[in-house]
mmCIF file of C-alpha atoms and ligand atoms in Angstrom:
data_model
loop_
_atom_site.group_PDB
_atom_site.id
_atom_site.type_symbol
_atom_site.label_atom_id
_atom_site.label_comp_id
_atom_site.label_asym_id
_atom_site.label_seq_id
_atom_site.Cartn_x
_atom_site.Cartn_y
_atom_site.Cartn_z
ATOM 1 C CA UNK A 1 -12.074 10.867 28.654
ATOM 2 C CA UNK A 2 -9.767 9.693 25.631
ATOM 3 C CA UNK A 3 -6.342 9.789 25.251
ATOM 4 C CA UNK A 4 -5.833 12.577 22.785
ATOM 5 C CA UNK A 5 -2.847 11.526 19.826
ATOM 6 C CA UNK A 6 -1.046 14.128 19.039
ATOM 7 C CA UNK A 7 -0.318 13.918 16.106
ATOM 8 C CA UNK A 8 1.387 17.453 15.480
ATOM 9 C CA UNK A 9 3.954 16.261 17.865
ATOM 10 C CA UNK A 10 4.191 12.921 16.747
ATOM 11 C CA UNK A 11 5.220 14.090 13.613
ATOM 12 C CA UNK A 12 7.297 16.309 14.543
ATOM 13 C CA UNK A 13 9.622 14.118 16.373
ATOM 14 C CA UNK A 14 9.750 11.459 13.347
ATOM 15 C CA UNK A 15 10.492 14.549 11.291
ATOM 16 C CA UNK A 16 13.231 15.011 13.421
ATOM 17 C CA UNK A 17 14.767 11.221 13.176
ATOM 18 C CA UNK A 18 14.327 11.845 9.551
ATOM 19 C CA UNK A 19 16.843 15.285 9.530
ATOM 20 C CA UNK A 20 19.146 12.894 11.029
ATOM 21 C CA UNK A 21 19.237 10.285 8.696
ATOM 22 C CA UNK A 22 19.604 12.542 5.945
ATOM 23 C CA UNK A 23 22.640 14.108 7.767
ATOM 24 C CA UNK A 24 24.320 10.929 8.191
ATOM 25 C CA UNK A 25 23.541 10.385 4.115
ATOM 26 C CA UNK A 26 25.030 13.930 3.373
ATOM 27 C CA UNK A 27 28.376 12.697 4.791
ATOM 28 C CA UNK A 28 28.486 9.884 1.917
ATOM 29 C CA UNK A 29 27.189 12.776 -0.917
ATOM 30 C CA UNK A 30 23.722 11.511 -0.871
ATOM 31 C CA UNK A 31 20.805 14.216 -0.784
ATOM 32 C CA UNK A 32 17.841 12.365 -1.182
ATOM 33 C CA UNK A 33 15.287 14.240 -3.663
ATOM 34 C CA UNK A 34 11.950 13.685 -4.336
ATOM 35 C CA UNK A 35 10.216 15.255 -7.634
ATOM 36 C CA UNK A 36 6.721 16.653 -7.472
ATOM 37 C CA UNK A 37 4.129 16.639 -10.564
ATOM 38 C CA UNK A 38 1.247 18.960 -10.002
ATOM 39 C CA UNK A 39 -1.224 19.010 -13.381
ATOM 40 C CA UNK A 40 -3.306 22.665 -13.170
ATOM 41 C CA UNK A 41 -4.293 24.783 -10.408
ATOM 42 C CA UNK A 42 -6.291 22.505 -7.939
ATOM 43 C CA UNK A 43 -6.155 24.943 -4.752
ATOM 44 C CA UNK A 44 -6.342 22.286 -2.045
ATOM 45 C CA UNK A 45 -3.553 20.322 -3.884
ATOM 46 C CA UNK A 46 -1.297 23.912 -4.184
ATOM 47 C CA UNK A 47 -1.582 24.149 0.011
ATOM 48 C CA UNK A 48 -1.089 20.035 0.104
ATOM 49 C CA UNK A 49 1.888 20.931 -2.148
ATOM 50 C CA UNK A 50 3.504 24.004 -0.563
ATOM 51 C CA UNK A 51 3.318 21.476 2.793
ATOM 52 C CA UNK A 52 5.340 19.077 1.685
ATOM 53 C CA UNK A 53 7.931 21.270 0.279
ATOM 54 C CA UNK A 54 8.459 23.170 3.201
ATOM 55 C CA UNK A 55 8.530 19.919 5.428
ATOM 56 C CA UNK A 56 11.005 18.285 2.702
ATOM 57 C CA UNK A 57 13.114 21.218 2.646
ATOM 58 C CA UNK A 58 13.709 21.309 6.687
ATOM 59 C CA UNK A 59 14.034 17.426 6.846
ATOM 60 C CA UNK A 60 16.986 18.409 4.226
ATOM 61 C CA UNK A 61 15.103 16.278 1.366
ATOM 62 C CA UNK A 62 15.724 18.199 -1.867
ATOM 63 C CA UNK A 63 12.129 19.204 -3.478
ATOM 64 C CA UNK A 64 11.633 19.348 -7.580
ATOM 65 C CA UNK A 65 8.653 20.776 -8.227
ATOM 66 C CA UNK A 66 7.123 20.365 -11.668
ATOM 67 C CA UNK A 67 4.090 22.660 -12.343
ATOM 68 C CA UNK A 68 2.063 21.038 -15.567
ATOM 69 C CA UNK A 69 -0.867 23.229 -17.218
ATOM 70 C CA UNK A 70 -4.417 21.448 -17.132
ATOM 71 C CA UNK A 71 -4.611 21.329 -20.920
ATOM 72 C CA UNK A 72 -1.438 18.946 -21.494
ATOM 73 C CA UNK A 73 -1.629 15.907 -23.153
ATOM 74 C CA UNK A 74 -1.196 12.067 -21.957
ATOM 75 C CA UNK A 75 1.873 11.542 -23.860
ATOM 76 C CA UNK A 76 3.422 14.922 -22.054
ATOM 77 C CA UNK A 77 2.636 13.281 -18.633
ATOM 78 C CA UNK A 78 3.884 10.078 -19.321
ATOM 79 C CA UNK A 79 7.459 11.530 -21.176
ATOM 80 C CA UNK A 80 7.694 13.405 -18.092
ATOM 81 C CA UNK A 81 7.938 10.755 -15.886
ATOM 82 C CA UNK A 82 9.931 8.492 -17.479
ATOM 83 C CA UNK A 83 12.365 11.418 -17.786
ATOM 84 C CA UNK A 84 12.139 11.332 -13.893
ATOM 85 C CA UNK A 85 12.168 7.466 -13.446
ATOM 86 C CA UNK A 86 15.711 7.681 -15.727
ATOM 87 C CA UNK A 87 16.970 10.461 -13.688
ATOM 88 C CA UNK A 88 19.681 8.998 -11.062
ATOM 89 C CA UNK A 89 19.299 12.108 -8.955
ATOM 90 C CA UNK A 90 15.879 11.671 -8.317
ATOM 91 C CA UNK A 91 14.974 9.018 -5.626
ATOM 92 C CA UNK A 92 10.903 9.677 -5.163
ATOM 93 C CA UNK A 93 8.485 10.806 -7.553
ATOM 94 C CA UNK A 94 4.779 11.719 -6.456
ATOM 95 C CA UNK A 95 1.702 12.893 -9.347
ATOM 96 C CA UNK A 96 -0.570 15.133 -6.960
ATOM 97 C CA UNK A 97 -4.017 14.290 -7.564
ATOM 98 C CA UNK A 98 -6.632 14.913 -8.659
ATOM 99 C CA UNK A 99 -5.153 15.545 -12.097
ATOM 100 C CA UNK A 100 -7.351 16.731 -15.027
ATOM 101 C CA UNK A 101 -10.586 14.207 -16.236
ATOM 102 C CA UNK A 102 -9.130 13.853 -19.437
ATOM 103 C CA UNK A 103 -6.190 12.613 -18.623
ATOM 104 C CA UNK A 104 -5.358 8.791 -17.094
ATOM 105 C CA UNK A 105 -4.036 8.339 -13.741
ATOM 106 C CA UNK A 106 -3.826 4.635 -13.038
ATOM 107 C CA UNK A 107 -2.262 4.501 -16.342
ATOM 108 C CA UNK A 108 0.908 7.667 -14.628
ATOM 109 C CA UNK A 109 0.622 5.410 -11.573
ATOM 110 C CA UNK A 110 2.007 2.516 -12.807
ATOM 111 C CA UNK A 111 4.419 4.207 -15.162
ATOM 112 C CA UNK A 112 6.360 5.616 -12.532
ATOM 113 C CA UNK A 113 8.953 3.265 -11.603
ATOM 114 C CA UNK A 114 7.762 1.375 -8.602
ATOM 115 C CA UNK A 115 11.153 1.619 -6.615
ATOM 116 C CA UNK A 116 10.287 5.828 -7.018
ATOM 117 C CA UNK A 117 6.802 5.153 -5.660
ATOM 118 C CA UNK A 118 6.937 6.718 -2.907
ATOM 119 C CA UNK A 119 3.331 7.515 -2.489
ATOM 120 C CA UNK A 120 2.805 3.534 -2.402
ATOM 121 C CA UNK A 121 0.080 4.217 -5.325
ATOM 122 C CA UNK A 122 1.933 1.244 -7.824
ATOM 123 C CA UNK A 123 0.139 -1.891 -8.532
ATOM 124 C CA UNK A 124 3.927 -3.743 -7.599
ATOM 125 C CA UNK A 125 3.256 -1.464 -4.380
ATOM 126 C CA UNK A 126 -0.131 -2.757 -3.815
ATOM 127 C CA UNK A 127 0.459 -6.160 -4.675
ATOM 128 C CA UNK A 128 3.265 -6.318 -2.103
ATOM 129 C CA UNK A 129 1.828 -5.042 0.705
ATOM 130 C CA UNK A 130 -1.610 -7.226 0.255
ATOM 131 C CA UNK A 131 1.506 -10.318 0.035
ATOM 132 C CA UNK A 132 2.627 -8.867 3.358
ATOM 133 C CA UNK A 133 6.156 -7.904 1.936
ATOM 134 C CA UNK A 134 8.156 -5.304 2.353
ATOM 135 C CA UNK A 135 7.105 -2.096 -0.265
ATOM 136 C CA UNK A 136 6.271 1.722 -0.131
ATOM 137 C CA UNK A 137 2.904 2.051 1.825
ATOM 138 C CA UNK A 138 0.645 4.458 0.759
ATOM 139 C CA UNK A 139 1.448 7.771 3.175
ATOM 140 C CA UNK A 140 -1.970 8.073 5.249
ATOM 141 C CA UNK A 141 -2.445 4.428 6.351
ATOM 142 C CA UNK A 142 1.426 4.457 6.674
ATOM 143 C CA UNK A 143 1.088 7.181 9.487
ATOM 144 C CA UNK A 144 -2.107 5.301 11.677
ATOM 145 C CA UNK A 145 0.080 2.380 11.643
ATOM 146 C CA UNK A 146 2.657 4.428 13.126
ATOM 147 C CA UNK A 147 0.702 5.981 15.452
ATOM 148 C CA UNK A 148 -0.220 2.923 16.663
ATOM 149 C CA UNK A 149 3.189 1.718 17.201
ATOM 150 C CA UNK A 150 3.893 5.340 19.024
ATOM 151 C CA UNK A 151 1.040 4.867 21.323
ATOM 152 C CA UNK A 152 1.738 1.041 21.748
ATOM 153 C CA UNK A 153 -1.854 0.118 20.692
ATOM 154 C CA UNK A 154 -1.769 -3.537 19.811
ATOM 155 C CA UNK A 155 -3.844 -4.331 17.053
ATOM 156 C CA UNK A 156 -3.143 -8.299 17.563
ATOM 157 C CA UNK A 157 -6.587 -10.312 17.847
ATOM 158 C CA UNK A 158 -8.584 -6.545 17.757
ATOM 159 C CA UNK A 159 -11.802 -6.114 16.084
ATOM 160 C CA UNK A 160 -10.913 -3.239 13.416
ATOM 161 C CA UNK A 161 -13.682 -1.535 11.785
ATOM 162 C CA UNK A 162 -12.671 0.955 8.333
ATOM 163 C CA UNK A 163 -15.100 3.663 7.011
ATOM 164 C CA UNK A 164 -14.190 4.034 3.697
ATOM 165 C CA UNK A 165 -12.029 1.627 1.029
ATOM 166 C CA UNK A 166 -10.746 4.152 -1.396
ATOM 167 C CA UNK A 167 -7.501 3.430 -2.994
ATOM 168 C CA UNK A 168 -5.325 5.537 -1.068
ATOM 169 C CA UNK A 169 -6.868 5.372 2.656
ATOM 170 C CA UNK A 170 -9.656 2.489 3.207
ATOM 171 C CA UNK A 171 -7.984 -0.469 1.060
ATOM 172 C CA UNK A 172 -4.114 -0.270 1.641
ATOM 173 C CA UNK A 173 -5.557 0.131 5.616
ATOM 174 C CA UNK A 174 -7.484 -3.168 5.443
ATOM 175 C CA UNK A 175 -4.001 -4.768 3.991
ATOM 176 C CA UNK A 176 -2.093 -2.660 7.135
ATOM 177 C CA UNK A 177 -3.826 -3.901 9.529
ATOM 178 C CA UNK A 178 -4.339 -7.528 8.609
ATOM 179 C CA UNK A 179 -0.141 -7.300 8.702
ATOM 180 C CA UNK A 180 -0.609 -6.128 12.048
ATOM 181 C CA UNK A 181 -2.660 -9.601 13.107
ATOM 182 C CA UNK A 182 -6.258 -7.668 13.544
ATOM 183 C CA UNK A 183 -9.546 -8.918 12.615
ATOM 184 C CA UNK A 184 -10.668 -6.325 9.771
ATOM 185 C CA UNK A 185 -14.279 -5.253 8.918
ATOM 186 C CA UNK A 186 -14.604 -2.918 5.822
ATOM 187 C CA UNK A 187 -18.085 -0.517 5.203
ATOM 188 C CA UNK A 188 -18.889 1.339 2.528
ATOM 189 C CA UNK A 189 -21.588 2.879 1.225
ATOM 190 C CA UNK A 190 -22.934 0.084 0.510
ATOM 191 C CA UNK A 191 -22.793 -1.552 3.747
ATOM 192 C CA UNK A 192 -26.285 -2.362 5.878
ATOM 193 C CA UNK A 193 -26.669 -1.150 9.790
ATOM 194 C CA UNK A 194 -23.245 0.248 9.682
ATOM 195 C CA UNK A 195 -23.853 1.400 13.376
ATOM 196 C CA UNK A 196 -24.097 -2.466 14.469
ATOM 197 C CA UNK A 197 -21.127 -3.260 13.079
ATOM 198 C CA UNK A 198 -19.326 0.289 14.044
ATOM 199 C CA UNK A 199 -20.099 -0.721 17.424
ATOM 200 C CA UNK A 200 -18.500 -3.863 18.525
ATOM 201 C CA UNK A 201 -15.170 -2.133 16.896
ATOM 202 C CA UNK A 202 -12.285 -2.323 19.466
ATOM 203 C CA UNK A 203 -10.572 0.010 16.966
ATOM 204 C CA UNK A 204 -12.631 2.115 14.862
ATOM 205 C CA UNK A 205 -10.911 4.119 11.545
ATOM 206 C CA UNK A 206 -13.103 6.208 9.769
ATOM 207 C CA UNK A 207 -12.146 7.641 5.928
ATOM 208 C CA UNK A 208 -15.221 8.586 4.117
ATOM 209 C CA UNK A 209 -15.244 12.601 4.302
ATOM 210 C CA UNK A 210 -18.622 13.012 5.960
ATOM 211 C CA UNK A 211 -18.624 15.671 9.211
ATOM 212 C CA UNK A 212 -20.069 14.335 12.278
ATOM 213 C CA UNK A 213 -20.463 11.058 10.790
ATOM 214 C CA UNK A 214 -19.235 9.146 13.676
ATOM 215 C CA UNK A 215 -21.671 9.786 16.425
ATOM 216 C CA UNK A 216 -20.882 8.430 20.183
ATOM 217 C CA UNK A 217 -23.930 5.757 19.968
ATOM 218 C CA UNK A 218 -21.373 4.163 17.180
ATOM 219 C CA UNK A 219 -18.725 4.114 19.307
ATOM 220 C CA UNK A 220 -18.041 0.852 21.565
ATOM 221 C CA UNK A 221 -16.851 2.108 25.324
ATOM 222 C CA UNK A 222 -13.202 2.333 24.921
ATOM 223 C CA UNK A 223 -12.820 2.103 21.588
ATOM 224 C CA UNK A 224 -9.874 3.495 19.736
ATOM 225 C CA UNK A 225 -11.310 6.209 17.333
ATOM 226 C CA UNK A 226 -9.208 7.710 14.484
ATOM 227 C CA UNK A 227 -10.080 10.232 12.114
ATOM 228 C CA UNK A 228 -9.036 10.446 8.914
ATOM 229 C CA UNK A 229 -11.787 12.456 7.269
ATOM 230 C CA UNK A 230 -10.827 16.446 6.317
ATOM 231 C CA UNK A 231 -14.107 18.286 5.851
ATOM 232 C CA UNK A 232 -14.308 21.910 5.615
ATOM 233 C CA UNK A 233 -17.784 23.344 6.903
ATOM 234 C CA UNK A 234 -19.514 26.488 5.185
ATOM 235 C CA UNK A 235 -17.753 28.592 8.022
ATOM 236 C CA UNK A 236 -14.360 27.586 7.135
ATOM 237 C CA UNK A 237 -13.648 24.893 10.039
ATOM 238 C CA UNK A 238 -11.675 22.069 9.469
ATOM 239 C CA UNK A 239 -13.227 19.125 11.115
ATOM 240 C CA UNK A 240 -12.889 15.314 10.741
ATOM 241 C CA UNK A 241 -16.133 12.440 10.115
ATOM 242 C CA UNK A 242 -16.088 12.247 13.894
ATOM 243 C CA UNK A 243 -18.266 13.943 16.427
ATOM 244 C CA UNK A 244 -15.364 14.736 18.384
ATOM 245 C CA UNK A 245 -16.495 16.474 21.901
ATOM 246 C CA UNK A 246 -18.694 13.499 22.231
ATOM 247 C CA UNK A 247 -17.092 10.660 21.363
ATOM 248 C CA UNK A 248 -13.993 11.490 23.082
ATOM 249 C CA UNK A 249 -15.781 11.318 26.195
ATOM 250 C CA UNK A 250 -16.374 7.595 25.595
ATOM 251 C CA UNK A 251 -13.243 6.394 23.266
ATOM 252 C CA UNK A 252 -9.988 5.625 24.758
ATOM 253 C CA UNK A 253 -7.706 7.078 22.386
ATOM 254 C CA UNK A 254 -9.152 9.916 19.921
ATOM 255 C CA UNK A 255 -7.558 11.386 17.059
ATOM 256 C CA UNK A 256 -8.159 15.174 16.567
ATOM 257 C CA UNK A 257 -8.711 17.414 12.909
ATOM 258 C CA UNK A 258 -6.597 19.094 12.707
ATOM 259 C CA UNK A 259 -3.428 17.991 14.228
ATOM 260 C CA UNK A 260 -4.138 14.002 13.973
ATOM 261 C CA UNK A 261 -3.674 11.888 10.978
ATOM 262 C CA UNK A 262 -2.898 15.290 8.834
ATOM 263 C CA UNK A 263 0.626 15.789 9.819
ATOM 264 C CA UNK A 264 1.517 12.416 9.806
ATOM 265 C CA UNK A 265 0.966 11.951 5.883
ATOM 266 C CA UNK A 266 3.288 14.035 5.461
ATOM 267 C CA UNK A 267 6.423 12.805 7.513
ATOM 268 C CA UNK A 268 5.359 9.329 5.995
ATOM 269 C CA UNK A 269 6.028 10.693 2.792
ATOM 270 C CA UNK A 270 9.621 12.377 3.426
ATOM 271 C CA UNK A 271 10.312 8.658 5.681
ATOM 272 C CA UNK A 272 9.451 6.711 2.094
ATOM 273 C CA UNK A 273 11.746 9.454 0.450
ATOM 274 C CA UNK A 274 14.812 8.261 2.695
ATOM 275 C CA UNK A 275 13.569 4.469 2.350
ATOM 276 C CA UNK A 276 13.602 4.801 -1.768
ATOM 277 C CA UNK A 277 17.066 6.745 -1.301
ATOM 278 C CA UNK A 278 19.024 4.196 0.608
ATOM 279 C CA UNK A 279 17.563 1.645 -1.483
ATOM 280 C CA UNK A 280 18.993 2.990 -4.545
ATOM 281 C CA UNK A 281 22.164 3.031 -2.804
ATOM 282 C CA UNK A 282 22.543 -0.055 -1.173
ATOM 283 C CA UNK A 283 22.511 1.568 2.095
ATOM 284 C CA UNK A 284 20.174 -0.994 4.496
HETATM 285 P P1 LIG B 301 -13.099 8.859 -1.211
HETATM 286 O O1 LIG B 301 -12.206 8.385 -2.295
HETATM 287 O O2 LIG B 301 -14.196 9.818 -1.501
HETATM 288 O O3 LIG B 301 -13.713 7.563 -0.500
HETATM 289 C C1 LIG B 301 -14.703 7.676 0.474
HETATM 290 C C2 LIG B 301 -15.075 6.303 0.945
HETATM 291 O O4 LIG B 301 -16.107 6.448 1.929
HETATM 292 C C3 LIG B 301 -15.657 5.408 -0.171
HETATM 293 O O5 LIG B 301 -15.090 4.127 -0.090
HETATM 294 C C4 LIG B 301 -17.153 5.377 0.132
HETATM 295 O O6 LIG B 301 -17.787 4.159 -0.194
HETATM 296 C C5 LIG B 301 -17.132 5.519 1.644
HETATM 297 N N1 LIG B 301 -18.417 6.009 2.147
HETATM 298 C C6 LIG B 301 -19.175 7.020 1.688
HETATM 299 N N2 LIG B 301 -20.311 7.124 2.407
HETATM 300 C C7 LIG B 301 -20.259 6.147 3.342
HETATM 301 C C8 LIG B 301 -21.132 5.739 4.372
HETATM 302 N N3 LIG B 301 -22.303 6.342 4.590
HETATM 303 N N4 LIG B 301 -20.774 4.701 5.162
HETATM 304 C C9 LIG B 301 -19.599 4.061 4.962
HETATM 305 N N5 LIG B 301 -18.723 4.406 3.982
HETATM 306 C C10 LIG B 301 -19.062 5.439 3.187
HETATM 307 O O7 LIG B 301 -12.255 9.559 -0.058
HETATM 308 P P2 LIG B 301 -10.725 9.374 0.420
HETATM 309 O O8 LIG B 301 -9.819 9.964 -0.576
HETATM 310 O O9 LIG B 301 -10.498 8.004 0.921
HETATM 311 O O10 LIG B 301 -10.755 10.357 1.675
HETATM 312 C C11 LIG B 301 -11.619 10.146 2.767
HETATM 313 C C12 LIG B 301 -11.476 11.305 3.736
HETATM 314 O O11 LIG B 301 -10.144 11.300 4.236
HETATM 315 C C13 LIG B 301 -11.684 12.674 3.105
HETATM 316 O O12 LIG B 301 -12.283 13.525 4.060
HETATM 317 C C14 LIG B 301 -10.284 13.132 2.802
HETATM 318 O O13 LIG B 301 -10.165 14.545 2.779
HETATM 319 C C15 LIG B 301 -9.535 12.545 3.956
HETATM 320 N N6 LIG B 301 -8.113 12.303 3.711
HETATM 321 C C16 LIG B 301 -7.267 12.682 4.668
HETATM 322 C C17 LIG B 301 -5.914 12.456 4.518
HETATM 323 C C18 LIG B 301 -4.986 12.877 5.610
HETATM 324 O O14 LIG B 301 -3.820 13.049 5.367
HETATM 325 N N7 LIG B 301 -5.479 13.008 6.834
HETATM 326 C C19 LIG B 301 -5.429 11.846 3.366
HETATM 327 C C20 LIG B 301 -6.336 11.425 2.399
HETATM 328 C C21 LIG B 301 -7.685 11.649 2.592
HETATM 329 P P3 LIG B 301 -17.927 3.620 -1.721
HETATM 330 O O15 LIG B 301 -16.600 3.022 -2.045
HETATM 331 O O16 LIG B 301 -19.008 2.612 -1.641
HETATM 332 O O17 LIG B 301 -18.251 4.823 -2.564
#
């Protein structure tokens, strides 16, 4: 039976780390602020919002929220940020996607100014982290990392197999994990026999939004399994792309939805909030 990472708690405590660093910033006048851009009414992004408010606000990360309607124009979103980007007081900026069709978000990405970019969404971003250098990593892969660090799981010389290579969870992952010395296989929908590769996975990260995806037969004995998938069933549930009370008999460390890779996102973000605001201030 796995290990379960607890990722509720995990956050928690780094949430917690994070109050303290912002105290110790109040007592030089710096209150690190991050500005939020929400375009219309998406009502998964309004929860994904109202959660990183309230975990900004008790970290003691000041929260601008800026509430766009779906009918503006390019020109409105792109004046907006720069107005941001020129605005001393503001240290992060993060567009909550999705954002309308009609309007171009690689093109908002890379306007804001990378050293803002605290989502990690910035082609400088990118770029760096594929280089290995230092940057702002992209929140989700950000927190596995961590939570492999937390749990001591050594990813040196590891066979790491990734579900998924979106922009914000498979890809920067493949980067995060080649920094970490593993030996990285990506599938996608593409990919043939994904169950022969799945198996021989010492580490296996799936991000592709599919319940129950991840049966045990995929699932090398002792494998570490994390979920990053968030699928809501017809009934309601919240479950991951793993078949959880299966493969957790079999894995060695297990992820759960919720309470896994969820909360972690989150305290990633208000960590790269602190990490842009000492930058800016020449505080190392
Ligand atoms: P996405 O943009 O829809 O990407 C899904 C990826 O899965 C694509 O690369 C796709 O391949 C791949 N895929 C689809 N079917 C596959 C299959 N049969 N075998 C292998 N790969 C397959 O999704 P995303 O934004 O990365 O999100 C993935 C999941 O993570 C979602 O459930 C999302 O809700 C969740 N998520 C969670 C967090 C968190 O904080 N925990 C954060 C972000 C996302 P192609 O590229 O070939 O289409």
């Amino acid at each position: 039976m796995a290990i379960i990472i607890d990722g509720k708690e995990l956050s928690k405590k780094i949430r917690e780390k994070l109050k303290i660093e912002c105290e110790n910033l109040e007592k030089n006048n710096i209150k690190p602020q991050l500005a939020v851009i929400m375009v219309g009414d998406d009502p998964a992004s309004k929860v994904y919002v109202r959660n990183k408010s309230k975990a900004c606000k008790e970290v003691g990360v000041d929260y601008v929220e800026y509430l766009l309607d779906k009918s503006i124009k390019q020109k409105e979103l792109i004046d907006l940020i720069e107005k941001l980007n020129n605005d001393k007081n503001i240290n992060g900026i993060l567009l909550q996607s999705p954002i309308p069709k009609h309007l171009n978000i690689e093109e908002a990405f890379e306007k804001i100014d990378y050293r803002k970019d605290v989502d990690g969404f910035h082609p400088m971003n990118v770029g760096k982290l594929a280089l290995g250098q230092d940057s702002f990593v992209s929140c989700t892969p950000f927190g596995v990392i961590k939570m492999f660090e937390e749990y001591d799981i050594d990813l040196c010389g590891k066979n790491v197999v990734i579900l998924g290579r979106s922009n914000i969870v498979g890809r920067p992952l493949i980067q995060c994990c080649i920094n970490k010395n593993a030996t990285v296989t990506v599938c996608h929908s593409k990919t043939r026999n994904t169950k022969n590769i799945t198996r021989e996975a010492d580490v296996l990260i799936s991000a592709i939004g599919k319940p129950n995806f991840v049966t045990e037969d995929m699932v090398k004995d002792g494998a570490v399994v994390i979920d990053v998938g968030i699928n809501r069933l017809d009934d309601g549930k919240i479950v991951g792309d793993v078949d959880y009370e299966k493969v957790k008999e079999k894995a060695s460390y297990i992820t759960p939805v919720p309470g896994g890779v969820g909360p972690m996102t989150i305290a990633m973000l208000i960590n790269n909030v602190i990490k842009a605001t000492k930058q800016q201030n020449n505080i190392k």
